Every structure is written in structure tokens, then in C-alpha cells.
């Protein structure tokens, strides 16, 4: 155990060890797990800085699992990655480890270290350095950071870096299998820069800081299991997206069942800002508040993204998810991927003062698919906004299907309220690419100044096999299925039921 102290270095600086290359550190001679404890006041360096380890570069056999039982436990301590001569440089700070990499053998590990040192001195740009980490000597071994659910495993004051800052890990190379489980983060995680990354999002206005309460980016072979932010744990970054556990998810985030509150500006989600991986069995129990593109779990669920068995379970009297701009959703602000078997359990589920406000997603894009997703009748959440307000989607361009592989109907029960535009039991507005099928909905749908429909206020696409069994009110046109059915739009095998 290391207690207290101020540790300053250049590259690979750790509160316990700067660079560790042997798995033997984590077990004693009898094979029993060693617990690594580090309580630093300050750990500071340029690249690869960690509360316990600056870097972990180790060889692992294909079937080997390296488990690290680790605690970093000084609530006044900081981990800081910053080049003292060039403050805009420096990267990869983690509450436990700044950088992690498993290789196939010791020779590969040694070569990796030598190559990194050479590139650090020659290039000095983390974007170039980490880009080369896509090529390596792969192994199917796995690195595990194991916490204890009965305690706060990271009680640092803060983790700060220009880029790649995480409450547990700063950066894990894409080909390394890693699992982070049963860890609670109470540190403030900050990233001070943002850079373009066309491989993630090629829009000119989108940049990334790679900052998260657990990891800034969950790489392809990473799993985050049963982790959360607690107490002061939060994320402050300069990038386009903000995520409570990770800014970007390319791997798997699961069983994070007690996610607290998160507030920010735009493009914000309690689990991840951008999801291109899997989010499973994650539940928001607090609140998410922001401007535009506010999602209860993720801001943007991309085409590869899957969110399942997840949702909102908030017991407060105000909104679980609230935004002052457009695209606000209980699960995802915008959905281009798949959302299935998700839920809202909250008296006031989602609210906004703008357009495209939905119980599950604000904007369901043409590739977006939402299946078997429900609000439970005992809760009957309220979804409220200005225009394009819907029980499932505010604005639907994709596929909203009650039961994925049959012609049955699934019960959905929301109270939907629009102050100045369209309100629909399933979707506020559905355009020509959208389809809604296999739902039976109840609850009250109301527009104070606009259209209201039991399924969709205005339909430009297809409504199939739907039943409405609630109350519809509006100052403008009203319809049990839709208030306005546009040219070439279709309604098939659907009815109202008193």
C-alpha cells in the first residue's frame, strides 16, 4: 500500500507503479489475489498517468485472465496528465490506470514499450500515437479490474487530462479484452481538449474529448459491468457528446442498475454520449437534464448500437429526463440503431420545451428500430413538450413495432401533452419512411394548440394493426388513430376502442 505523497513524472507515471509488465504482481506465491492500494495526494505526468498504474503492458496467454483487485482511495487526491511545457499536449489519465494493453508474449510487450517511447519522443501527438495502437500482437487473454460493491473504489478528488480521461482507465487499446466490474467512481473527470475523429463521426462540428466516469471510450473488446458514478462523480469535457460512464461506447455496458443524475448542455446521456456498441440492463434512477439531444441513457444510438432491457426508474415528482431544446428521449435522444425491451417507470418521464420529445426517443431516424418497449400501466408516465410529442417517439422516420416477430399487439400507456403542436400516443409526427405496427395504447393524448391523435397526430407513413383505447383532446384536429393522414399515407387493420 502506498499512502499520500506527490508523484511527478513525464510518461508512465503511477501512484503505485509507473509501468508494470508482469501479471505476477497481482498474486502471491500461493496464487492468492493481492490487493493493490494507492492513496496518493497527487500523481502528475504528461502521457499515461494513473492513480495506481501509469501503464499496464503485459503478455497474456489466450486463456489467461489477469484480475486486479484495486483501490485508489484519497478523496483529496488528483491524477493529472499535462505537459508542463506544452499544456495542450499530454493524454490518458485514469483513476486506476492511464493506459492498458495485453500482448501475445513478452517479446511483443517489450516491442510495444520500445515503440511507444520512440513515438512519444518523436511525435508528441496522442492522436498519432494511439492511431498506431490499432495494429498489435493480439491475444485472447483478458484483463479485469475488480471492485467491491460495498465501498467506493475510486475516491479521488479528480482525474484530468487534455484527452482520454476516465475514472478507472484512461485508454485501453482496441484489441485488448478488458472487463471493469463492481466499481463506483466518485471523482470529477475532466478533459480539456477536443479533436475530430472521422472514424466515429465525420460531421465537421463533432469533436471528441474521450472522457467518462469509468472510461472515456469503451473500446471494442471492453465490458463495463455493474459500475456507476456516486457522490461528486461527474464528467466535464469539451467534446460534442457527454456520457456519464463513457463518452463513446464501442463495446458493452451492462448491469449498471443505479445510475445517478447528470446535467450538462447538449448531446448528453447518463450511460454514454455516442453508442455504437451494446447497452444492456442499465437503469437511470436519477435525472438527466440539458438542452438539445438529451437522452436518459444515451444521446445518440448509432446504426450499430443496441439498447436492450434498459430504461428509466425514477421515483421523483419532476421529470426524469428534461431538455430545453429539441430531441429529448427517455432512452435515447436520437435513435439510428435498435432499442428493444426497454421501459419507463416514472410519474413524469420526459419533458421538454422544444420539439421532438418522446418517451423512448426524441427522433427515430429511418434506420431506427424500436421493438417490444413499454410503459407500465401503473406508472403511466407523462411525456410533455411543445411540438412532435409522442409516447414512444417524438418524430418517427423508422420502425416502431410492438411485438417484433408476430402480429400480436403490445400495450403502451402514456399521457402525452403538447403545448403548441402535435401530440400522438405513439409518435407526434410520422413521415413517409416511418411505420408503426402492433400496439394497443391507452392514456390521454392532448394538444393545447395543435393536432392530437391516438397513434400519431400526423401520419405520412404506414400505421398497421394498432388499437387506441384512451382519450384524445386538442384545440385543432383530433383523431382516434391520427388527426391528419397525409397523401399516400396508409392506415391498415387499426381501430379505436372505447
Short mmCIF file of C-alpha atoms in Angstrom, two decimals:
data_model
loop_
_atom_site.label_atom_id
_atom_site.label_comp_id
_atom_site.label_asym_id
_atom_site.label_seq_id
_atom_site.Cartn_x
_atom_site.Cartn_y
_atom_site.Cartn_z
CA UNK A 1 0.00 0.00 0.00
CA UNK A 2 1.20 3.48 -0.90
CA UNK A 3 -0.20 6.30 1.23
CA UNK A 4 -0.03 10.03 0.50
CA UNK A 5 2.80 11.65 -1.40
CA UNK A 6 3.24 13.75 -4.51
CA UNK A 7 4.44 11.87 -7.58
CA UNK A 8 5.57 13.71 -10.68
CA UNK A 9 6.97 12.25 -13.85
CA UNK A 10 6.91 12.55 -17.62
CA UNK A 11 5.45 9.44 -19.26
CA UNK A 12 4.06 6.38 -17.47
CA UNK A 13 3.54 7.87 -14.02
CA UNK A 14 1.56 5.94 -11.40
CA UNK A 15 0.61 6.28 -7.75
CA UNK A 16 1.85 2.72 -7.19
CA UNK A 17 3.93 1.78 -10.25
CA UNK A 18 4.71 3.83 -13.34
CA UNK A 19 4.79 0.95 -15.86
CA UNK A 20 4.02 -2.64 -14.92
CA UNK A 21 4.83 -5.50 -17.31
CA UNK A 22 4.19 -8.61 -15.17
CA UNK A 23 0.91 -10.25 -14.14
CA UNK A 24 2.78 -11.79 -11.18
CA UNK A 25 2.32 -8.52 -9.27
CA UNK A 26 -1.35 -9.30 -8.69
CA UNK A 27 -1.00 -12.68 -6.95
CA UNK A 28 1.20 -14.00 -4.14
CA UNK A 29 3.32 -17.16 -4.38
CA UNK A 30 0.33 -19.25 -3.29
CA UNK A 31 -1.78 -17.82 -6.10
CA UNK A 32 -3.95 -15.72 -3.77
CA UNK A 33 -5.10 -12.36 -5.06
CA UNK A 34 -3.09 -9.35 -3.88
CA UNK A 35 -4.99 -6.16 -3.26
CA UNK A 36 -3.28 -3.07 -4.63
CA UNK A 37 -3.99 0.06 -2.59
CA UNK A 38 -2.79 3.51 -3.56
CA UNK A 39 -3.70 6.72 -1.74
CA UNK A 40 -1.72 9.48 -3.46
CA UNK A 41 -2.19 13.20 -2.91
CA UNK A 42 -1.13 13.97 -6.48
CA UNK A 43 0.04 11.93 -9.45
CA UNK A 44 1.12 14.14 -12.32
CA UNK A 45 2.76 13.45 -15.68
CA UNK A 46 2.49 14.09 -19.42
CA UNK A 47 1.25 10.87 -21.05
CA UNK A 48 -0.16 7.75 -19.37
CA UNK A 49 -0.87 8.74 -15.77
CA UNK A 50 -2.81 6.61 -13.27
CA UNK A 51 -3.81 6.66 -9.64
CA UNK A 52 -2.23 3.21 -9.29
CA UNK A 53 -0.52 2.47 -12.64
CA UNK A 54 0.67 4.79 -15.36
CA UNK A 55 0.64 1.90 -17.77
CA UNK A 56 -0.03 -1.84 -17.82
CA UNK A 57 1.61 -3.57 -20.80
CA UNK A 58 1.64 -7.31 -20.15
CA UNK A 59 1.82 -10.59 -22.01
CA UNK A 60 -1.15 -12.95 -21.53
CA UNK A 61 -1.90 -16.43 -22.82
CA UNK A 62 -5.03 -16.93 -24.87
CA UNK A 63 -7.00 -18.38 -21.94
CA UNK A 64 -5.43 -16.25 -19.19
CA UNK A 65 -7.44 -13.87 -17.03
CA UNK A 66 -5.47 -11.23 -15.12
CA UNK A 67 -7.61 -9.93 -12.24
CA UNK A 68 -6.64 -6.71 -10.46
CA UNK A 69 -8.20 -6.11 -7.04
CA UNK A 70 -7.52 -2.42 -6.73
CA UNK A 71 -8.46 0.58 -4.58
CA UNK A 72 -7.48 4.20 -5.13
CA UNK A 73 -8.82 5.91 -2.07
CA UNK A 74 -7.85 9.51 -1.30
CA UNK A 75 -10.76 11.89 -1.70
CA UNK A 76 -8.31 14.83 -1.74
CA UNK A 77 -6.04 13.26 -4.38
CA UNK A 78 -5.74 14.16 -8.07
CA UNK A 79 -4.47 12.37 -11.16
CA UNK A 80 -3.32 14.88 -13.77
CA UNK A 81 -2.00 14.36 -17.29
CA UNK A 82 -0.47 17.53 -18.69
CA UNK A 83 2.74 18.52 -20.42
CA UNK A 84 4.19 21.30 -18.26
CA UNK A 85 5.93 22.95 -21.24
CA UNK A 86 3.09 22.48 -23.74
CA UNK A 87 -0.19 22.38 -21.78
CA UNK A 88 -2.19 21.41 -24.87
CA UNK A 89 -0.31 18.11 -25.00
CA UNK A 90 -0.47 15.12 -22.71
CA UNK A 91 -3.21 12.47 -22.56
CA UNK A 92 -4.50 9.26 -20.99
CA UNK A 93 -5.24 9.71 -17.29
CA UNK A 94 -7.18 7.11 -15.28
CA UNK A 95 -8.19 6.74 -11.67
CA UNK A 96 -6.62 3.26 -11.74
CA UNK A 97 -4.54 3.12 -14.93
CA UNK A 98 -3.67 5.57 -17.66
CA UNK A 99 -3.01 3.00 -20.39
CA UNK A 100 -3.69 -0.73 -20.71
CA UNK A 101 -2.52 -3.27 -23.27
CA UNK A 102 -2.26 -7.07 -23.37
CA UNK A 103 0.05 -8.70 -25.89
CA UNK A 104 0.64 -12.27 -27.01
CA UNK A 105 4.08 -12.72 -25.43
CA UNK A 106 6.85 -10.93 -23.55
CA UNK A 107 8.68 -10.12 -26.75
CA UNK A 108 5.60 -8.33 -28.09
CA UNK A 109 5.19 -6.42 -24.81
CA UNK A 110 8.84 -5.28 -24.91
CA UNK A 111 8.49 -4.22 -28.53
CA UNK A 112 5.31 -2.30 -27.70
CA UNK A 113 7.02 -0.37 -24.91
CA UNK A 114 10.03 0.49 -27.05
CA UNK A 115 7.82 1.62 -29.91
CA UNK A 116 5.70 3.81 -27.62
CA UNK A 117 8.75 5.51 -26.10
CA UNK A 118 10.15 6.16 -29.57
CA UNK A 119 6.90 7.64 -30.85
CA UNK A 120 6.37 9.75 -27.74
CA UNK A 121 9.72 11.44 -28.20
CA UNK A 122 9.40 11.77 -31.96
CA UNK A 123 5.75 12.67 -32.43
CA UNK A 124 4.35 14.03 -29.18
CA UNK A 125 0.79 13.90 -30.52
CA UNK A 126 -1.57 11.46 -28.84
CA UNK A 127 -3.79 11.25 -31.91
CA UNK A 128 -0.88 9.88 -33.96
CA UNK A 129 0.46 7.71 -31.14
CA UNK A 130 -2.81 5.95 -30.38
CA UNK A 131 -3.77 5.54 -34.02
CA UNK A 132 -0.90 3.09 -34.35
CA UNK A 133 -2.26 1.01 -31.47
CA UNK A 134 -4.82 -0.46 -33.84
CA UNK A 135 -2.08 -2.81 -35.04
CA UNK A 136 -0.61 -5.13 -32.42
CA UNK A 137 0.16 -8.68 -31.40
CA UNK A 138 -3.30 -9.86 -30.43
CA UNK A 139 -4.17 -12.19 -27.55
CA UNK A 140 -7.47 -13.56 -26.28
CA UNK A 141 -6.33 -13.11 -22.68
CA UNK A 142 -8.42 -10.80 -20.55
CA UNK A 143 -7.64 -8.01 -18.08
CA UNK A 144 -10.16 -7.48 -15.26
CA UNK A 145 -10.43 -4.56 -12.84
CA UNK A 146 -12.49 -5.96 -9.95
CA UNK A 147 -14.09 -3.68 -7.38
CA UNK A 148 -16.06 -4.29 -4.23
CA UNK A 149 -19.72 -3.33 -4.30
CA UNK A 150 -19.80 -2.40 -0.61
CA UNK A 151 -17.36 0.51 -0.93
CA UNK A 152 -16.35 3.42 -3.12
CA UNK A 153 -13.46 2.03 -5.12
CA UNK A 154 -12.30 5.34 -6.59
CA UNK A 155 -12.44 8.16 -4.08
CA UNK A 156 -10.08 10.54 -5.83
CA UNK A 157 -10.90 14.22 -6.00
CA UNK A 158 -10.33 14.40 -9.72
CA UNK A 159 -8.89 12.89 -12.90
CA UNK A 160 -7.80 15.43 -15.52
CA UNK A 161 -6.23 15.17 -18.99
CA UNK A 162 -6.33 17.08 -22.26
CA UNK A 163 -7.74 13.91 -23.91
CA UNK A 164 -8.67 10.40 -22.72
CA UNK A 165 -9.67 10.79 -19.08
CA UNK A 166 -11.51 8.04 -17.18
CA UNK A 167 -12.47 7.42 -13.58
CA UNK A 168 -10.95 3.93 -13.90
CA UNK A 169 -8.99 3.71 -17.20
CA UNK A 170 -7.71 6.45 -19.47
CA UNK A 171 -7.24 4.34 -22.59
CA UNK A 172 -7.46 0.65 -23.42
CA UNK A 173 -6.12 -0.45 -26.82
CA UNK A 174 -8.88 -1.75 -29.12
CA UNK A 175 -7.55 -5.31 -29.38
CA UNK A 176 -7.25 -5.86 -25.61
CA UNK A 177 -10.08 -7.71 -23.87
CA UNK A 178 -10.97 -5.94 -20.64
CA UNK A 179 -13.73 -6.06 -18.05
CA UNK A 180 -14.31 -3.38 -15.43
CA UNK A 181 -16.80 -4.59 -12.84
CA UNK A 182 -18.30 -3.59 -9.50
CA UNK A 183 -16.57 -0.20 -9.36
CA UNK A 184 -18.02 3.07 -8.13
CA UNK A 185 -16.44 6.36 -9.17
CA UNK A 186 -16.69 9.49 -7.05
CA UNK A 187 -14.07 11.57 -8.90
CA UNK A 188 -14.67 14.59 -11.12
CA UNK A 189 -13.35 13.57 -14.55
CA UNK A 190 -12.25 16.42 -16.79
CA UNK A 191 -10.92 16.63 -20.36
CA UNK A 192 -9.58 19.96 -21.56
CA UNK A 193 -9.38 19.46 -25.33
CA UNK A 194 -11.45 18.01 -28.16
CA UNK A 195 -10.38 16.61 -31.53
CA UNK A 196 -12.11 15.40 -34.67
CA UNK A 197 -12.43 11.64 -35.17
CA UNK A 198 -13.98 10.87 -38.59
CA UNK A 199 -13.95 7.14 -37.86
CA UNK A 200 -16.54 7.77 -35.13
CA UNK A 201 -18.44 10.69 -36.67
CA UNK A 202 -17.38 12.55 -39.80
CA UNK A 203 -19.51 15.65 -39.30
CA UNK A 204 -17.38 18.79 -39.21
CA UNK A 205 -18.86 20.12 -35.97
CA UNK A 206 -18.38 16.88 -33.99
CA UNK A 207 -15.29 16.52 -31.80
CA UNK A 208 -14.30 14.15 -29.00
CA UNK A 209 -12.59 14.55 -25.63
CA UNK A 210 -12.89 10.85 -24.65
CA UNK A 211 -13.89 11.49 -21.03
CA UNK A 212 -16.11 9.29 -18.85
CA UNK A 213 -16.83 8.37 -15.27
CA UNK A 214 -15.44 4.86 -15.89
CA UNK A 215 -13.62 5.16 -19.24
CA UNK A 216 -13.57 7.89 -21.85
CA UNK A 217 -14.04 5.39 -24.67
CA UNK A 218 -15.17 1.80 -24.18
CA UNK A 219 -13.20 0.08 -26.93
CA UNK A 220 -14.49 -2.86 -28.95
CA UNK A 221 -13.43 -5.65 -26.59
CA UNK A 222 -14.23 -3.87 -23.32
CA UNK A 223 -17.08 -4.64 -20.91
CA UNK A 224 -18.27 -2.33 -18.15
CA UNK A 225 -20.34 -4.34 -15.67
CA UNK A 226 -22.20 -3.03 -12.59
CA UNK A 227 -20.42 0.32 -12.38
CA UNK A 228 -21.68 3.80 -11.58
CA UNK A 229 -20.85 7.33 -10.55
CA UNK A 230 -21.61 8.28 -6.94
CA UNK A 231 -21.42 11.39 -4.77
CA UNK A 232 -19.38 14.00 -6.69
CA UNK A 233 -18.64 11.70 -9.61
CA UNK A 234 -19.29 13.62 -12.83
CA UNK A 235 -17.81 14.41 -16.23
CA UNK A 236 -16.70 17.78 -17.63
CA UNK A 237 -15.40 17.78 -21.20
CA UNK A 238 -15.08 19.85 -24.37
CA UNK A 239 -16.34 17.33 -26.91
CA UNK A 240 -19.66 17.19 -28.75
CA UNK A 241 -21.01 14.33 -26.59
CA UNK A 242 -21.14 13.87 -22.82
CA UNK A 243 -21.65 10.46 -21.22
CA UNK A 244 -21.84 9.66 -17.52
CA UNK A 245 -19.96 6.35 -17.74
CA UNK A 246 -18.31 6.77 -21.15
CA UNK A 247 -18.30 9.43 -23.83
CA UNK A 248 -18.21 6.74 -26.53
CA UNK A 249 -19.25 3.09 -26.26
CA UNK A 250 -17.95 0.64 -28.88
CA UNK A 251 -18.08 -2.38 -26.54
CA UNK A 252 -20.60 -3.48 -23.89
CA UNK A 253 -22.00 -1.63 -20.89
CA UNK A 254 -24.28 -3.82 -18.77
CA UNK A 255 -25.92 -4.22 -15.36
CA UNK A 256 -25.33 -0.59 -14.42
CA UNK A 257 -28.52 -0.51 -12.42
CA UNK A 258 -28.28 2.55 -10.20
CA UNK A 259 -27.08 5.34 -12.43
CA UNK A 260 -27.36 8.71 -10.69
CA UNK A 261 -28.06 12.18 -12.06
CA UNK A 262 -26.25 14.03 -14.85
CA UNK A 263 -26.61 17.58 -16.12
CA UNK A 264 -24.99 19.41 -18.99
CA UNK A 265 -25.75 21.25 -22.21
CA UNK A 266 -26.38 19.31 -25.44
CA UNK A 267 -25.78 15.71 -26.62
CA UNK A 268 -25.84 14.10 -23.18
CA UNK A 269 -26.69 10.65 -21.78
CA UNK A 270 -26.26 9.06 -18.35
CA UNK A 271 -24.53 5.95 -19.78
CA UNK A 272 -22.87 7.17 -22.99
CA UNK A 273 -22.94 10.14 -25.31
CA UNK A 274 -22.44 8.12 -28.50
CA UNK A 275 -23.38 4.42 -28.51
CA UNK A 276 -22.06 2.13 -31.25
CA UNK A 277 -21.98 -0.95 -29.01
CA UNK A 278 -24.37 -2.67 -26.59
CA UNK A 279 -26.12 -1.19 -23.55
CA UNK A 280 -27.90 -3.92 -21.58
CA UNK A 281 -29.79 -3.92 -18.28
CA UNK A 282 -28.88 -0.34 -17.41
CA UNK A 283 -31.30 1.83 -15.44
CA UNK A 284 -31.44 5.57 -14.84
CA UNK A 285 -32.59 6.14 -11.25
CA UNK A 286 -31.79 9.86 -11.12
CA UNK A 287 -32.29 12.68 -13.61
CA UNK A 288 -30.68 13.82 -16.84
CA UNK A 289 -31.08 17.49 -17.75
CA UNK A 290 -29.69 19.51 -20.62
CA UNK A 291 -30.52 21.44 -23.78
CA UNK A 292 -30.93 19.59 -27.09
CA UNK A 293 -30.24 15.89 -27.75
CA UNK A 294 -30.83 14.79 -24.17
CA UNK A 295 -31.23 11.03 -23.62
CA UNK A 296 -31.95 9.18 -20.41
CA UNK A 297 -29.27 6.59 -21.28
CA UNK A 298 -27.55 7.75 -24.48
CA UNK A 299 -27.61 10.87 -26.60
CA UNK A 300 -27.15 9.14 -29.97
CA UNK A 301 -27.71 5.44 -30.61
CA UNK A 302 -25.92 4.84 -33.89
CA UNK A 303 -26.79 2.23 -36.51
CA UNK A 304 -24.58 -0.41 -34.87
CA UNK A 305 -25.94 0.43 -31.42
CA UNK A 306 -28.17 -1.91 -29.42
CA UNK A 307 -30.01 -0.92 -26.23
CA UNK A 308 -31.98 -3.69 -24.54
CA UNK A 309 -33.64 -4.46 -21.21
CA UNK A 310 -32.86 -0.92 -20.05
CA UNK A 311 -34.73 2.23 -19.14
CA UNK A 312 -35.78 4.74 -16.51
CA UNK A 313 -36.93 4.04 -12.97
CA UNK A 314 -37.16 7.42 -11.25
CA UNK A 315 -39.38 8.00 -8.22
CA UNK A 316 -39.21 11.80 -8.01
CA UNK A 317 -42.11 14.10 -8.77
CA UNK A 318 -40.45 16.04 -11.59
CA UNK A 319 -39.08 14.83 -14.94
CA UNK A 320 -36.59 12.00 -15.12
CA UNK A 321 -35.30 13.38 -18.44
CA UNK A 322 -35.61 17.06 -19.24
CA UNK A 323 -34.36 19.22 -22.11
CA UNK A 324 -34.80 22.84 -23.11
CA UNK A 325 -34.18 22.19 -26.82
CA UNK A 326 -35.11 19.57 -29.42
CA UNK A 327 -34.70 15.76 -29.48
CA UNK A 328 -35.31 14.61 -25.91
CA UNK A 329 -35.95 10.92 -25.17
CA UNK A 330 -36.26 8.66 -22.15
CA UNK A 331 -33.75 6.13 -23.53
CA UNK A 332 -32.05 7.90 -26.46
CA UNK A 333 -32.28 11.44 -27.75
CA UNK A 334 -31.78 10.18 -31.32
CA UNK A 335 -32.00 6.55 -32.44
CA UNK A 336 -30.49 5.15 -35.60
CA UNK A 337 -29.96 1.64 -34.17
CA UNK A 338 -32.07 -0.87 -32.23
CA UNK A 339 -33.92 -0.35 -28.94
CA UNK A 340 -35.78 -3.35 -27.59
CA UNK A 341 -37.48 -4.44 -24.34
CA UNK A 342 -36.89 -1.04 -22.74
CA UNK A 343 -39.12 0.74 -20.23
CA UNK A 344 -40.10 3.94 -18.46
CA UNK A 345 -41.15 3.70 -14.80
CA UNK A 346 -41.67 7.27 -13.69
CA UNK A 347 -44.65 9.51 -12.97
CA UNK A 348 -43.15 12.26 -15.14
CA UNK A 349 -40.97 10.50 -17.68
CA UNK A 350 -39.76 13.02 -20.24
CA UNK A 351 -40.32 16.73 -20.69
CA UNK A 352 -39.00 19.48 -22.94
CA UNK A 353 -39.77 22.96 -24.13
CA UNK A 354 -38.88 22.24 -27.75
CA UNK A 355 -39.84 19.76 -30.48
CA UNK A 356 -39.31 16.00 -30.91
CA UNK A 357 -39.97 14.84 -27.36
CA UNK A 358 -40.53 11.08 -26.93
CA UNK A 359 -40.95 8.59 -24.12
CA UNK A 360 -38.23 6.38 -25.64
CA UNK A 361 -36.56 8.58 -28.29
CA UNK A 362 -36.97 12.13 -29.46
CA UNK A 363 -36.05 11.40 -33.08
CA UNK A 364 -36.23 7.89 -34.56
CA UNK A 365 -34.20 8.01 -37.77
CA UNK A 366 -35.00 5.92 -40.91
CA UNK A 367 -32.68 3.08 -39.80
CA UNK A 368 -34.04 3.20 -36.25
CA UNK A 369 -35.92 0.20 -34.86
CA UNK A 370 -37.84 0.10 -31.58
CA UNK A 371 -39.44 -3.20 -30.52
CA UNK A 372 -41.29 -4.56 -27.51
CA UNK A 373 -40.86 -1.42 -25.46
CA UNK A 374 -43.40 -0.40 -22.84
CA UNK A 375 -44.52 2.00 -20.18
CA UNK A 376 -46.08 0.14 -17.31
CA UNK A 377 -49.76 0.85 -16.73
CA UNK A 378 -49.38 1.52 -13.01
CA UNK A 379 -46.93 4.34 -13.74
CA UNK A 380 -48.48 5.85 -16.90
CA UNK A 381 -45.60 8.29 -17.44
CA UNK A 382 -46.21 11.80 -18.70
CA UNK A 383 -44.38 12.85 -21.86
CA UNK A 384 -44.65 16.61 -22.40
CA UNK A 385 -43.23 19.11 -24.87
CA UNK A 386 -44.05 21.80 -27.39
CA UNK A 387 -44.37 20.06 -30.79
CA UNK A 388 -43.96 16.50 -32.09
CA UNK A 389 -44.55 14.82 -28.74
CA UNK A 390 -45.08 11.05 -28.69
CA UNK A 391 -45.35 8.18 -26.22
CA UNK A 392 -42.53 6.33 -27.99
CA UNK A 393 -41.01 8.78 -30.49
CA UNK A 394 -41.49 12.48 -30.95
CA UNK A 395 -40.66 12.29 -34.66
CA UNK A 396 -40.63 8.87 -36.37
CA UNK A 397 -38.86 8.04 -39.62
CA UNK A 398 -38.13 4.40 -38.75
CA UNK A 399 -39.89 1.29 -37.46
CA UNK A 400 -41.89 1.23 -34.21
CA UNK A 401 -43.15 -2.32 -33.73
CA UNK A 402 -44.90 -3.67 -30.66
CA UNK A 403 -44.10 -7.37 -31.00
CA UNK A 404 -41.14 -8.00 -33.25
CA UNK A 405 -41.91 -11.40 -34.76
CA UNK A 406 -45.70 -11.76 -34.64
CA UNK A 407 -48.95 -9.98 -35.36
CA UNK A 408 -49.83 -9.57 -31.68
CA UNK A 409 -50.22 -6.17 -30.03
CA UNK A 410 -48.25 -4.75 -27.12
CA UNK A 411 -49.84 -2.48 -24.51
CA UNK A 412 -48.44 1.02 -24.18
CA UNK A 413 -49.78 3.54 -21.68
CA UNK A 414 -48.59 7.15 -21.64
CA UNK A 415 -50.14 10.54 -21.02
CA UNK A 416 -48.87 12.74 -23.85
CA UNK A 417 -49.08 16.53 -23.79
CA UNK A 418 -48.11 19.10 -26.43
CA UNK A 419 -48.36 22.82 -25.75
CA UNK A 420 -48.16 24.21 -29.28
CA UNK A 421 -48.14 21.42 -31.87
CA UNK A 422 -48.64 17.70 -32.49
CA UNK A 423 -49.27 15.08 -29.80
CA UNK A 424 -49.53 11.34 -30.53
CA UNK A 425 -49.93 8.25 -28.37
CA UNK A 426 -47.06 6.52 -30.23
CA UNK A 427 -45.48 9.30 -32.34
CA UNK A 428 -46.14 13.01 -32.57
CA UNK A 429 -45.30 13.04 -36.27
CA UNK A 430 -44.55 10.15 -38.63
CA UNK A 431 -43.07 10.90 -42.04
CA UNK A 432 -43.24 8.84 -45.23
CA UNK A 433 -40.45 6.39 -44.28
CA UNK A 434 -41.99 5.55 -40.90
CA UNK A 435 -44.06 2.55 -39.84
CA UNK A 436 -45.98 1.95 -36.60
CA UNK A 437 -47.39 -1.54 -36.04
CA UNK A 438 -48.62 -3.88 -33.32
CA UNK A 439 -49.57 -1.51 -30.48
CA UNK A 440 -52.59 -1.06 -28.24
CA UNK A 441 -52.36 2.26 -26.45
CA UNK A 442 -54.27 3.96 -23.67
CA UNK A 443 -53.83 7.10 -21.65
CA UNK A 444 -54.66 10.68 -22.54
CA UNK A 445 -53.26 12.46 -25.61
CA UNK A 446 -53.69 16.22 -25.58
CA UNK A 447 -52.56 19.22 -27.63
CA UNK A 448 -53.28 22.68 -26.27
CA UNK A 449 -52.73 24.31 -29.66
CA UNK A 450 -52.43 21.80 -32.49
CA UNK A 451 -53.24 18.26 -33.63
CA UNK A 452 -53.73 15.16 -31.47
CA UNK A 453 -54.02 11.50 -32.49
CA UNK A 454 -54.28 8.29 -30.52
CA UNK A 455 -51.46 6.69 -32.53
CA UNK A 456 -49.86 9.61 -34.40
CA UNK A 457 -51.03 13.21 -34.63
CA UNK A 458 -49.94 13.40 -38.27
CA UNK A 459 -49.17 10.36 -40.43
CA UNK A 460 -47.15 10.35 -43.61
CA UNK A 461 -46.17 6.67 -43.49
CA UNK A 462 -47.89 3.42 -42.50
CA UNK A 463 -49.93 2.51 -39.40
CA UNK A 464 -50.73 -1.20 -39.17
CA UNK A 465 -52.57 -3.36 -36.61
CA UNK A 466 -52.90 -0.68 -33.92
CA UNK A 467 -55.66 -0.04 -31.39
CA UNK A 468 -56.31 3.12 -29.42
CA UNK A 469 -58.31 2.88 -26.18
CA UNK A 470 -57.80 6.22 -24.47
CA UNK A 471 -58.85 9.87 -24.60
CA UNK A 472 -57.76 12.39 -27.26
CA UNK A 473 -58.16 16.15 -26.85
CA UNK A 474 -56.95 19.07 -28.97
CA UNK A 475 -57.73 22.64 -29.97
CA UNK A 476 -57.20 21.59 -33.60
CA UNK A 477 -57.91 18.39 -35.50
CA UNK A 478 -58.44 15.19 -33.45
CA UNK A 479 -58.35 11.54 -34.47
CA UNK A 480 -58.54 8.24 -32.65
CA UNK A 481 -55.80 6.86 -34.90
CA UNK A 482 -54.46 10.07 -36.50
CA UNK A 483 -55.68 13.63 -36.75
CA UNK A 484 -54.18 14.09 -40.20
CA UNK A 485 -53.44 11.31 -42.70
CA UNK A 486 -51.30 12.73 -45.49
CA UNK A 487 -51.36 11.84 -49.18
CA UNK A 488 -50.09 8.31 -49.87
CA UNK A 489 -50.09 7.51 -46.15
CA UNK A 490 -51.78 4.25 -45.11
CA UNK A 491 -53.77 3.05 -42.11
CA UNK A 492 -54.46 -0.72 -42.10
CA UNK A 493 -56.23 -3.06 -39.66
CA UNK A 494 -56.40 -0.41 -36.94
CA UNK A 495 -59.28 0.74 -34.77
CA UNK A 496 -60.43 2.76 -31.78
CA UNK A 497 -61.83 1.03 -28.73
CA UNK A 498 -63.95 2.61 -26.02
#
